[in-house]
Coordinates of C-alpha atoms in Angstrom, one line a residue:
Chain A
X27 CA 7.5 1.6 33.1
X28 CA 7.6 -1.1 30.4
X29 CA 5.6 -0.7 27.2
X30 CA 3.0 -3.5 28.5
X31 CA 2.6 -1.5 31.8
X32 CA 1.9 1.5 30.2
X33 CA -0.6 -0.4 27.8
X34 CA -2.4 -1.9 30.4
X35 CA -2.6 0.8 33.0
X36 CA -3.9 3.3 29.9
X37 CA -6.9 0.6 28.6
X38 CA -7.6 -0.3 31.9
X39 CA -8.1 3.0 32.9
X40 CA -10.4 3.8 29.7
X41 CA -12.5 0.5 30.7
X42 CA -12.8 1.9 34.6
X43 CA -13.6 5.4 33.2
X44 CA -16.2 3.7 30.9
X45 CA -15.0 5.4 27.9
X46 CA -16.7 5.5 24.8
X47 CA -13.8 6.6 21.5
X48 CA -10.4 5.2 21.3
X49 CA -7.2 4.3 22.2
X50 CA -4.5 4.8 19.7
X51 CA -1.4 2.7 20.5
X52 CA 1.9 4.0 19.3
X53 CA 4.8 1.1 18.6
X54 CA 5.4 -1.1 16.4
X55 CA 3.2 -2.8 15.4
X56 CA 1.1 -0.2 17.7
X57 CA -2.6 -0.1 17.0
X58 CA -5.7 0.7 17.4
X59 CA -8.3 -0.5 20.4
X60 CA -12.2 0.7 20.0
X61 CA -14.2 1.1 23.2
X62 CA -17.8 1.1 23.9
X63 CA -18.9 2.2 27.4
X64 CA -15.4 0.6 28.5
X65 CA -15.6 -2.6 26.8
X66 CA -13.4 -3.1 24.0
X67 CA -15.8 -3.5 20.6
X68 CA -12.8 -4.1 18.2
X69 CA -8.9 -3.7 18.4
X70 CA -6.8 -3.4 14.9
X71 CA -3.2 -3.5 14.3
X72 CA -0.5 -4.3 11.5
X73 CA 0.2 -6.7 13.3
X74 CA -2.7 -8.9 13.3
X75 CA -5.3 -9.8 10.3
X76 CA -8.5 -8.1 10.8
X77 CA -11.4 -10.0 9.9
X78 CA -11.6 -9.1 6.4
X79 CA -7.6 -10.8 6.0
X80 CA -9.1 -13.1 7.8
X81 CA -11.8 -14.1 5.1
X82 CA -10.7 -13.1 1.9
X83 CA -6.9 -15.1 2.7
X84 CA -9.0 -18.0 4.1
X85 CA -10.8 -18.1 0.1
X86 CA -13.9 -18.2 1.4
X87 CA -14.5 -15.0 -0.9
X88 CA -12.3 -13.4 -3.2
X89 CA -12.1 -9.5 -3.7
X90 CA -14.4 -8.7 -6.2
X91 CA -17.0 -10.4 -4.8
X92 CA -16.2 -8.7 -1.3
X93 CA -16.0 -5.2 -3.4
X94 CA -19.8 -6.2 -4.3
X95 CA -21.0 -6.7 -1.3
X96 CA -19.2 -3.4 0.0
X97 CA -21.0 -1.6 -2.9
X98 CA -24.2 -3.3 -1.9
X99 CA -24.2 -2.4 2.1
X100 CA -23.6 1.5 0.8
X101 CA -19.8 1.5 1.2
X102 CA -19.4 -0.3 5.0
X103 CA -15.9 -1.5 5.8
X104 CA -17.7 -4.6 7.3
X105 CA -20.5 -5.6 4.9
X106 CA -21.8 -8.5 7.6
X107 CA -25.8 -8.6 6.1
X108 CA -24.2 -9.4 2.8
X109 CA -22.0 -12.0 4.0
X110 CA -24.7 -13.8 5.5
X111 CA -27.3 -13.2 3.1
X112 CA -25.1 -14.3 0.1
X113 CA -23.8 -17.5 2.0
X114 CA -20.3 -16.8 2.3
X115 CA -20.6 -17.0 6.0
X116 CA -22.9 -17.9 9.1
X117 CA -24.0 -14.8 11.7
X118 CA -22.0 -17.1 14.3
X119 CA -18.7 -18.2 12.3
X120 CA -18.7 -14.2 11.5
X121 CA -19.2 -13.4 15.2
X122 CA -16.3 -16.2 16.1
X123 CA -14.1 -14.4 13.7
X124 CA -14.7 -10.7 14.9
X125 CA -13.9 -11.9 18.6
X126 CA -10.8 -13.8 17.6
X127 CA -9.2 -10.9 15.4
X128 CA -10.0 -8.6 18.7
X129 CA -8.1 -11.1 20.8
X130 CA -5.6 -11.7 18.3
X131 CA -4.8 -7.8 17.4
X132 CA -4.4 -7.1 21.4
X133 CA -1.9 -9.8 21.5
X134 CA -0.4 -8.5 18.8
X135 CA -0.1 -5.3 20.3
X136 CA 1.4 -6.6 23.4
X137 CA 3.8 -8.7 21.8
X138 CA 5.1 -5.6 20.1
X139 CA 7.0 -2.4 21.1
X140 CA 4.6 0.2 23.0
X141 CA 5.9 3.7 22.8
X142 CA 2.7 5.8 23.9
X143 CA -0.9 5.7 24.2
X144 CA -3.4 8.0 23.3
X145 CA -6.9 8.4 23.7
X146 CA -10.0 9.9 21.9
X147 CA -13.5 10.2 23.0
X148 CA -16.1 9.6 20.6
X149 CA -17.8 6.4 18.9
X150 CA -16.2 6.7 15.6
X151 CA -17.5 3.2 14.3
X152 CA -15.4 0.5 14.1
X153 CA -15.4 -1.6 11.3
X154 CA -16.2 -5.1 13.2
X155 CA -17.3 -4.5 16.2
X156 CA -18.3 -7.5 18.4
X157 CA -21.9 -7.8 20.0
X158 CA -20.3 -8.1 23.5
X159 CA -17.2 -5.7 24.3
X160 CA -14.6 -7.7 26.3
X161 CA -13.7 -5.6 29.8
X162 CA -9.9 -4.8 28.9
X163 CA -8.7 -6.7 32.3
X164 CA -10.0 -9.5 30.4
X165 CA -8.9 -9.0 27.4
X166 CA -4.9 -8.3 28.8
X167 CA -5.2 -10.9 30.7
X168 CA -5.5 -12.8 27.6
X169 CA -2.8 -11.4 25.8
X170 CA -0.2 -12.1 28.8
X171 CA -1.2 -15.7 29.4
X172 CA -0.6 -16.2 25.7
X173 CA 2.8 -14.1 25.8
X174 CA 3.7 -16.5 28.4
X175 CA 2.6 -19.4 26.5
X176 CA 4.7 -18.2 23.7
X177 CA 7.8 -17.4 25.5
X178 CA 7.7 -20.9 27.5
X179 CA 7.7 -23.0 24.2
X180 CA 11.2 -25.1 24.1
X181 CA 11.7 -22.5 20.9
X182 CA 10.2 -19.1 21.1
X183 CA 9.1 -17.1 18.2
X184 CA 8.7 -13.7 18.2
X185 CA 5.5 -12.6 15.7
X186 CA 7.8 -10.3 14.1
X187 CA 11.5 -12.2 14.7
X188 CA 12.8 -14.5 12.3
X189 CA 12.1 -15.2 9.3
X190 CA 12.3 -18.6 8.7
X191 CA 12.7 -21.2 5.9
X192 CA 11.8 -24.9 5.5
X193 CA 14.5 -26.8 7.0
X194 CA 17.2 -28.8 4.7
X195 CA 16.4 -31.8 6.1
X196 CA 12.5 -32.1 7.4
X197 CA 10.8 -35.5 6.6
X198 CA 8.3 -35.7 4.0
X199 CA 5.8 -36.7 6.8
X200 CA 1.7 -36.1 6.7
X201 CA 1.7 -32.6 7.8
X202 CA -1.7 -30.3 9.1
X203 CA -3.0 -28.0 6.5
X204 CA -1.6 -25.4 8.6
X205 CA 2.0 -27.0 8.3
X206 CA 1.8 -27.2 4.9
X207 CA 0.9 -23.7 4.4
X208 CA 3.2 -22.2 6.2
X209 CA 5.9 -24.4 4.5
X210 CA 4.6 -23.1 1.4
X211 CA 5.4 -19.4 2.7
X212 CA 8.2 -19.7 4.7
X213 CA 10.9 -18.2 2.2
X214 CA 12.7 -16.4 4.6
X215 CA 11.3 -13.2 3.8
X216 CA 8.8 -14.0 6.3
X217 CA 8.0 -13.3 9.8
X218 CA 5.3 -15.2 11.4
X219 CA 2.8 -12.0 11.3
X220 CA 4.0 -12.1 7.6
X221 CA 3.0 -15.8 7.2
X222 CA -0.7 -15.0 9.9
X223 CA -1.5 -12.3 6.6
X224 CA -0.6 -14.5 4.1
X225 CA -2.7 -17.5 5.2
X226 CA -5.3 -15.6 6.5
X227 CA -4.8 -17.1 9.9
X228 CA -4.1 -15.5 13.5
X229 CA -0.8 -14.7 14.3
X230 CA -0.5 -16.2 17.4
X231 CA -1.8 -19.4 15.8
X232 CA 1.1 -19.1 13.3
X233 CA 3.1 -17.9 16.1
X234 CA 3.1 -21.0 18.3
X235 CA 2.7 -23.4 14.8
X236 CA 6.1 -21.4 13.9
X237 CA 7.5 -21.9 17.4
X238 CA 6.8 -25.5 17.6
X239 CA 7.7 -26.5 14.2
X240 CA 11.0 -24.9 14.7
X241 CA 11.1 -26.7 17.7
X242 CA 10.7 -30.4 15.5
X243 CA 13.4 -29.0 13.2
X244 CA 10.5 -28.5 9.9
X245 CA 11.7 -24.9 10.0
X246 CA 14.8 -23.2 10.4
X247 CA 16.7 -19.7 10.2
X248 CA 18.8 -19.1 6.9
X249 CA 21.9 -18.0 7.0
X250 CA 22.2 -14.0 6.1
X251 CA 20.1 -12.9 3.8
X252 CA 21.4 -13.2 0.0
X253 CA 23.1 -9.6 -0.8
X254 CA 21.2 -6.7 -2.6
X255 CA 22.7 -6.7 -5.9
X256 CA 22.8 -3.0 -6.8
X257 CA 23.0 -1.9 -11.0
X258 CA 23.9 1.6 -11.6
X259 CA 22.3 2.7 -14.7
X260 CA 24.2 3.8 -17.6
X261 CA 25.6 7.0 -17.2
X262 CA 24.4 7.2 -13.2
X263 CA 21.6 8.5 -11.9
X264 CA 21.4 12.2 -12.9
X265 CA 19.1 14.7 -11.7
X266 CA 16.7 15.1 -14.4
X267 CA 16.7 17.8 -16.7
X268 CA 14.2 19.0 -19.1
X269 CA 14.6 17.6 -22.7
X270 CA 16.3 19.7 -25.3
X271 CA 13.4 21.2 -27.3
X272 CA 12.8 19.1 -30.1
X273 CA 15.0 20.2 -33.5
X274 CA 12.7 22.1 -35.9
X275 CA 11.9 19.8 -38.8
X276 CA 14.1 20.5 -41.8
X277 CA 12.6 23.2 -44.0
X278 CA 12.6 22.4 -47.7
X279 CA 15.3 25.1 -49.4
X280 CA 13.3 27.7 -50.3
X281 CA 13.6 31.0 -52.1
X282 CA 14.2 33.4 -49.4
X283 CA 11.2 35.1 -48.8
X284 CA 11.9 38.5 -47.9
X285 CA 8.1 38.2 -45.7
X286 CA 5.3 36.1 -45.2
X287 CA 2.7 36.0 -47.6
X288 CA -0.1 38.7 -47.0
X289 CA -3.6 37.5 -47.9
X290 CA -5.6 40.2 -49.9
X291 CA -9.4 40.7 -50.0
X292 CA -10.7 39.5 -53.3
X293 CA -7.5 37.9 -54.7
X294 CA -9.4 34.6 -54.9
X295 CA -12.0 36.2 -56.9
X296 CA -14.8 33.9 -55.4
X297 CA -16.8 37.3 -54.2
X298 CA -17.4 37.9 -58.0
X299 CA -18.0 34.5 -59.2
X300 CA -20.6 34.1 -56.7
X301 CA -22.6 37.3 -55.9
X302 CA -24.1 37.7 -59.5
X303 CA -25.5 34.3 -59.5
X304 CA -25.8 32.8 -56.1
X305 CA -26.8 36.0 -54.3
X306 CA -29.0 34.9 -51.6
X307 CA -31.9 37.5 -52.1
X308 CA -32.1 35.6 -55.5
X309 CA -32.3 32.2 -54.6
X310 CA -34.8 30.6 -51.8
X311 CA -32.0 28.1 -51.1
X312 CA -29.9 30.0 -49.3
X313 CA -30.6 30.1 -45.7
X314 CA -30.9 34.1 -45.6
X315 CA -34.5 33.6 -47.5
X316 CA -35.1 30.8 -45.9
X317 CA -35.1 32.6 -42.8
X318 CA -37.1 35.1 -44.6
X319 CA -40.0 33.7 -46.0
X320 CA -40.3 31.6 -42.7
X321 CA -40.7 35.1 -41.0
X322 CA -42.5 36.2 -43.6
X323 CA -40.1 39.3 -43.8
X324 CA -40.4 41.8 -46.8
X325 CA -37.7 42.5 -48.4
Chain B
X21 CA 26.9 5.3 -5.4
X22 CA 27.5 3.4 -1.8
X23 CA 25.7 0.3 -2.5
X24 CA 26.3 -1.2 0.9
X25 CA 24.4 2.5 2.5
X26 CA 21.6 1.6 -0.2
X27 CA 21.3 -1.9 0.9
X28 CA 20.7 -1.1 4.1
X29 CA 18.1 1.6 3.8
X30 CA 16.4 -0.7 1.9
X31 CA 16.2 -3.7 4.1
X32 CA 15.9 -0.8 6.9
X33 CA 13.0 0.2 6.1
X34 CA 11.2 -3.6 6.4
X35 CA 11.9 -3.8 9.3
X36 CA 10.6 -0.8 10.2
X37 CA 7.7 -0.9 9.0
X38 CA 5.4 -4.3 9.8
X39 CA 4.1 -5.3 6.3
X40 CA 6.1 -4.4 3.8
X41 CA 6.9 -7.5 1.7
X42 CA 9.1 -6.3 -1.1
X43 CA 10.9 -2.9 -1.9
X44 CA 12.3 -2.2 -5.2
X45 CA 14.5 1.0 -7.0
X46 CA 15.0 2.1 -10.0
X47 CA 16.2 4.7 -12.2
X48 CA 13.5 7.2 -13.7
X49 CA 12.8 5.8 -16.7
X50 CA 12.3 2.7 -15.2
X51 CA 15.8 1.1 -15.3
X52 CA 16.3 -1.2 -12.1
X53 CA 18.8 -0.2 -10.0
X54 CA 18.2 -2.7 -6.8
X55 CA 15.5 -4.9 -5.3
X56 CA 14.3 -6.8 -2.6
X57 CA 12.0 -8.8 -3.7
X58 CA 10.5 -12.1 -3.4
X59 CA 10.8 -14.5 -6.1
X60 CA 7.0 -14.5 -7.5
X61 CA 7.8 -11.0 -7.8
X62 CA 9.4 -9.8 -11.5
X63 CA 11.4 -6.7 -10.3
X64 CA 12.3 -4.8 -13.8
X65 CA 8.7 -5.5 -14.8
X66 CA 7.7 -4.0 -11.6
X67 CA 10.2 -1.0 -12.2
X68 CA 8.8 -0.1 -15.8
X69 CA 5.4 -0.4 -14.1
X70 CA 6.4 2.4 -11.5
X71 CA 8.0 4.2 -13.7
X72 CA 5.1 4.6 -16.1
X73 CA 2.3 4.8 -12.8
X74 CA 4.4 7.9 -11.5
X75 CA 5.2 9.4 -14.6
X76 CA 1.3 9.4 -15.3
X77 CA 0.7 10.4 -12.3
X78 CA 3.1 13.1 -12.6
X79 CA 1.4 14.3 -15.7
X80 CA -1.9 14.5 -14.1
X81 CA -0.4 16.1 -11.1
X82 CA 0.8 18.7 -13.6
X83 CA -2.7 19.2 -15.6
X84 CA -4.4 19.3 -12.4
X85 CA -2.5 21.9 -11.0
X86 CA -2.1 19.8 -7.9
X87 CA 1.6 20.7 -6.8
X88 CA 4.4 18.8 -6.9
X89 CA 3.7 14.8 -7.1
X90 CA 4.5 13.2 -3.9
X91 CA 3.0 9.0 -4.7
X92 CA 1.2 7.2 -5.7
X93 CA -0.5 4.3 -3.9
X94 CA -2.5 1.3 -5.7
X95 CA -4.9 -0.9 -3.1
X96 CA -6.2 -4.6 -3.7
X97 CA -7.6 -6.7 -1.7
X98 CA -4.4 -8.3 -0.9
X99 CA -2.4 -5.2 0.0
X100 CA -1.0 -2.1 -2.0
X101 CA 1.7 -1.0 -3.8
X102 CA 3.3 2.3 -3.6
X103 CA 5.2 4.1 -6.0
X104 CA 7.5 7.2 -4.5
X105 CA 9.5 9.6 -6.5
X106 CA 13.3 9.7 -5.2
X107 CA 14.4 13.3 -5.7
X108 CA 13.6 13.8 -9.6
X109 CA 16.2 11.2 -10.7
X110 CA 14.8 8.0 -9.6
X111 CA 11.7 6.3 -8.3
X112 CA 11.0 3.3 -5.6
X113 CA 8.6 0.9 -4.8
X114 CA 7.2 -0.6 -1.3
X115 CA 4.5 -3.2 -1.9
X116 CA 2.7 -4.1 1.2
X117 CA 0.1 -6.7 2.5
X118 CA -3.3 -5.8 4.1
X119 CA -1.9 -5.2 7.4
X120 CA 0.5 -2.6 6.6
X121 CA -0.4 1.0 7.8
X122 CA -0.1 3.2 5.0
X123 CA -0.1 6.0 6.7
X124 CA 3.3 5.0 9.1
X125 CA 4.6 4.0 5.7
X126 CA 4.2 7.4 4.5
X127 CA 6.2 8.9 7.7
X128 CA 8.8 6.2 7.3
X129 CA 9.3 6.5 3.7
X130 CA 9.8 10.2 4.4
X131 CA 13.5 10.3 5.7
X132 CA 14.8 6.9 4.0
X133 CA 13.7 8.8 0.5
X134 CA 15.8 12.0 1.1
X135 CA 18.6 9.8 2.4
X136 CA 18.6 7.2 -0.7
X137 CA 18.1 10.3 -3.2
X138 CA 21.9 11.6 -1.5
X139 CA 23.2 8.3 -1.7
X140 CA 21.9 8.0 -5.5
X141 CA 23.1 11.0 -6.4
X142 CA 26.4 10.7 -4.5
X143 CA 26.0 13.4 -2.4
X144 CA 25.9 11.5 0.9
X145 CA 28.5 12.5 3.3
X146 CA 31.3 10.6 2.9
X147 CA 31.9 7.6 5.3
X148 CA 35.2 7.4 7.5
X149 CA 37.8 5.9 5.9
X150 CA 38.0 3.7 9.1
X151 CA 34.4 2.8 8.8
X152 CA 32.8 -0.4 8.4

């Protein structure tokens, strides 16, 4: 049974079972899908950007003012009153977001390696969950046509394939804000789920962009990556060892004493100097009468 | 040291793991020994940093009586970086972007760091003469 079989037969069955909890998917990228009476609420994966990427890469807010409104709702991983109060979003462009990252992380999770799946029962609260849960039939359904759509381009991409750079030779045409991004990023250190983060957009957006503007010869695939260049330290690297205790500091040559010297009661002769004088019975200053008269003891 | 073995642990263990953007090591006291990073990155900077972060955090490990120091992860919005002790001699870094599962890291980062602390250390076995 192919990864995808086994994906689909195990969510399918969760959504015919009418299971409320999870399904963990292990893989790579693998991830997470959240049910609700058998509709899927939310799906995350490594993959795919999660609503928050999706917002904070867009610069619609940055991250301290997302930590703020985190702090305001009480800590919640999806702080969607705040977003809406403070103007950063509308309920429905929040709502169109939540549903695309759901559609977005199960194609992600398609696209990739399956290796096992593995439910739990439970509502354990995902972060962004949609209003309306999509049946998973649906929501596979989705994922293959766009798997198909993918691999039918005249030059497929895989999300996490090559990593591509600007080709040598691309005109200096208008290009889509989107084009010009992922020009930006493309340093061939990139994947196209690697370019979906750093944009903020979906992957299989970037996906087919990628595939497509491979396809019109913008992008292309470097040659072998440009060889580690490995230093070894001075001396290697050594297991550590504790540091040598630290040399006593030189001691000024000294007549040898034969011991230390022994302090003797008296030898500063300060008991005699002050008890005549300064004994406290004597002298309301001291805090022993003070104490006294405030107690009105007798002496 | 088998730089070739060390090369490909490194770039190994991006592929491995969907997220990781850059990977860095470096000596103990902060001294780069390789990196795989992207240009906007400044890699001995980033191995000084590491190498104060987990000798801080070793410290406080050690004051806190919490056992021997394992990482130490920071989190932004835009991703994290994590900071792993290689055996006792030297120290690597794997900086991620929001998507990356810390937690796979973690597992991934397990094996590669006993097999790069040999390799450092020059106690991997030794390849086949015939070997590639």
């Amino acid at each position: 049974m192919s990864g995808y079989d086994l994906l689909a037969r195990s969510l399918v069955a969760c959504g015919r079972e009418g299971l409320t909890g999870e399904l963990r998917v292990a893989g790579a990228p693998g991830g997470v899908f959240h049910l609700r009476d058998g509709l899927v609420v939310a799906a995350e994966s490594p993959g795919a950007p999660g609503p928050e990427a999706l917002l904070l890469r867009s610069g619609r807010i940055d991250g301290e003012q997302w930590a703020a409104l985190v702090r305001e709702a009480g800590g919640a991983r999806w702080p969607v009153a705040g977003l809406i109060v403070h103007g950063y979003a509308g309920a429905a462009q929040l709502r169109v977001v939540c549903v695309m990252a759901l559609q977005d992380a199960a194609f992600a999770i398609a696209a990739g390696r399956v290796e096992g799946c593995e439910r739990t029962v439970g509502e354990v609260g995902p972060p962004a969950p949609v209003a309306v849960g999509e049946p998973p039939g649906r929501l596979l359904q989705d994922a293959s046509r766009k798997l198909a759509a993918v691999a039918a381009m005249p030059r497929p991409v895989h999300p996490d394939g090559e990593r591509p750079v600007p080709a040598a030779g691309w005109a200096d045409g208008p290009l889509t804000e989107l084009r010009g991004e992922l020009l930006a990023h493309a340093d061939g250190r990139r994947t196209a789920r690697d370019l979906a983060f750093r944009t903020g957009r979906g992957v299989y957006t970037v996906t087919v962009e990628v595939a497509r503007m491979f396809a019109e010869g913008l992008l292309e695939t470097p040659g072998p990556p440009a060889p580690i260049v490995v230093r070894t330290p001075p001396g290697g690297v050594r297991q550590r060892t504790p540091p040598p205790a630290p040399a006593p500091p030189p001691v000024p040559a000294a007549p040898r004493a034969v011991e230390l010297p022994r302090r003797s009661p008296g030898a500063s002769g300060i008991t005699e100097s002050l008890t005549p004088s300064l004994a406290p019975e004597k002298h309301g200053a001291s805090w022993k009468g003070f104490f006294r008269l405030r107690n009105g003891t007798s002496k | 040291m088998d730089h070739e073995a060390l090369t490909l642990e490194m770039r190994g263990l991006r592929e491995q793991v969907a997220g990781i953007t850059d990977t860095a090591l470096a000596a103990a006291d902060g001294l780069l020994i390789a990196a795989d990073t992207a240009d906007s990155i400044d890699p001995e900077g980033l191995a000084a940093l590491a190498a104060a972060g987990l000798g801080l955090a070793r410290r406080t490990a050690a004051a806190t009586s919490r056992g021997a120091l394992r990482r130490t992860v920071t989190y932004g919005s835009h991703g994290c970086a994590a900071f792993y002790a290689v055996g006792d001699a030297a120290l690597m870094v794997v900086l991620g972007d929001e998507g990356i599962d810390v937690d796979q890291l973690h597992r991934a980062t397990r094996q590669a760091l006993h097999r790069i602390d040999l390799i450092l250390t020059e106690k991997a076995p030794e390849k086949a003469p015939e070997g590639v």
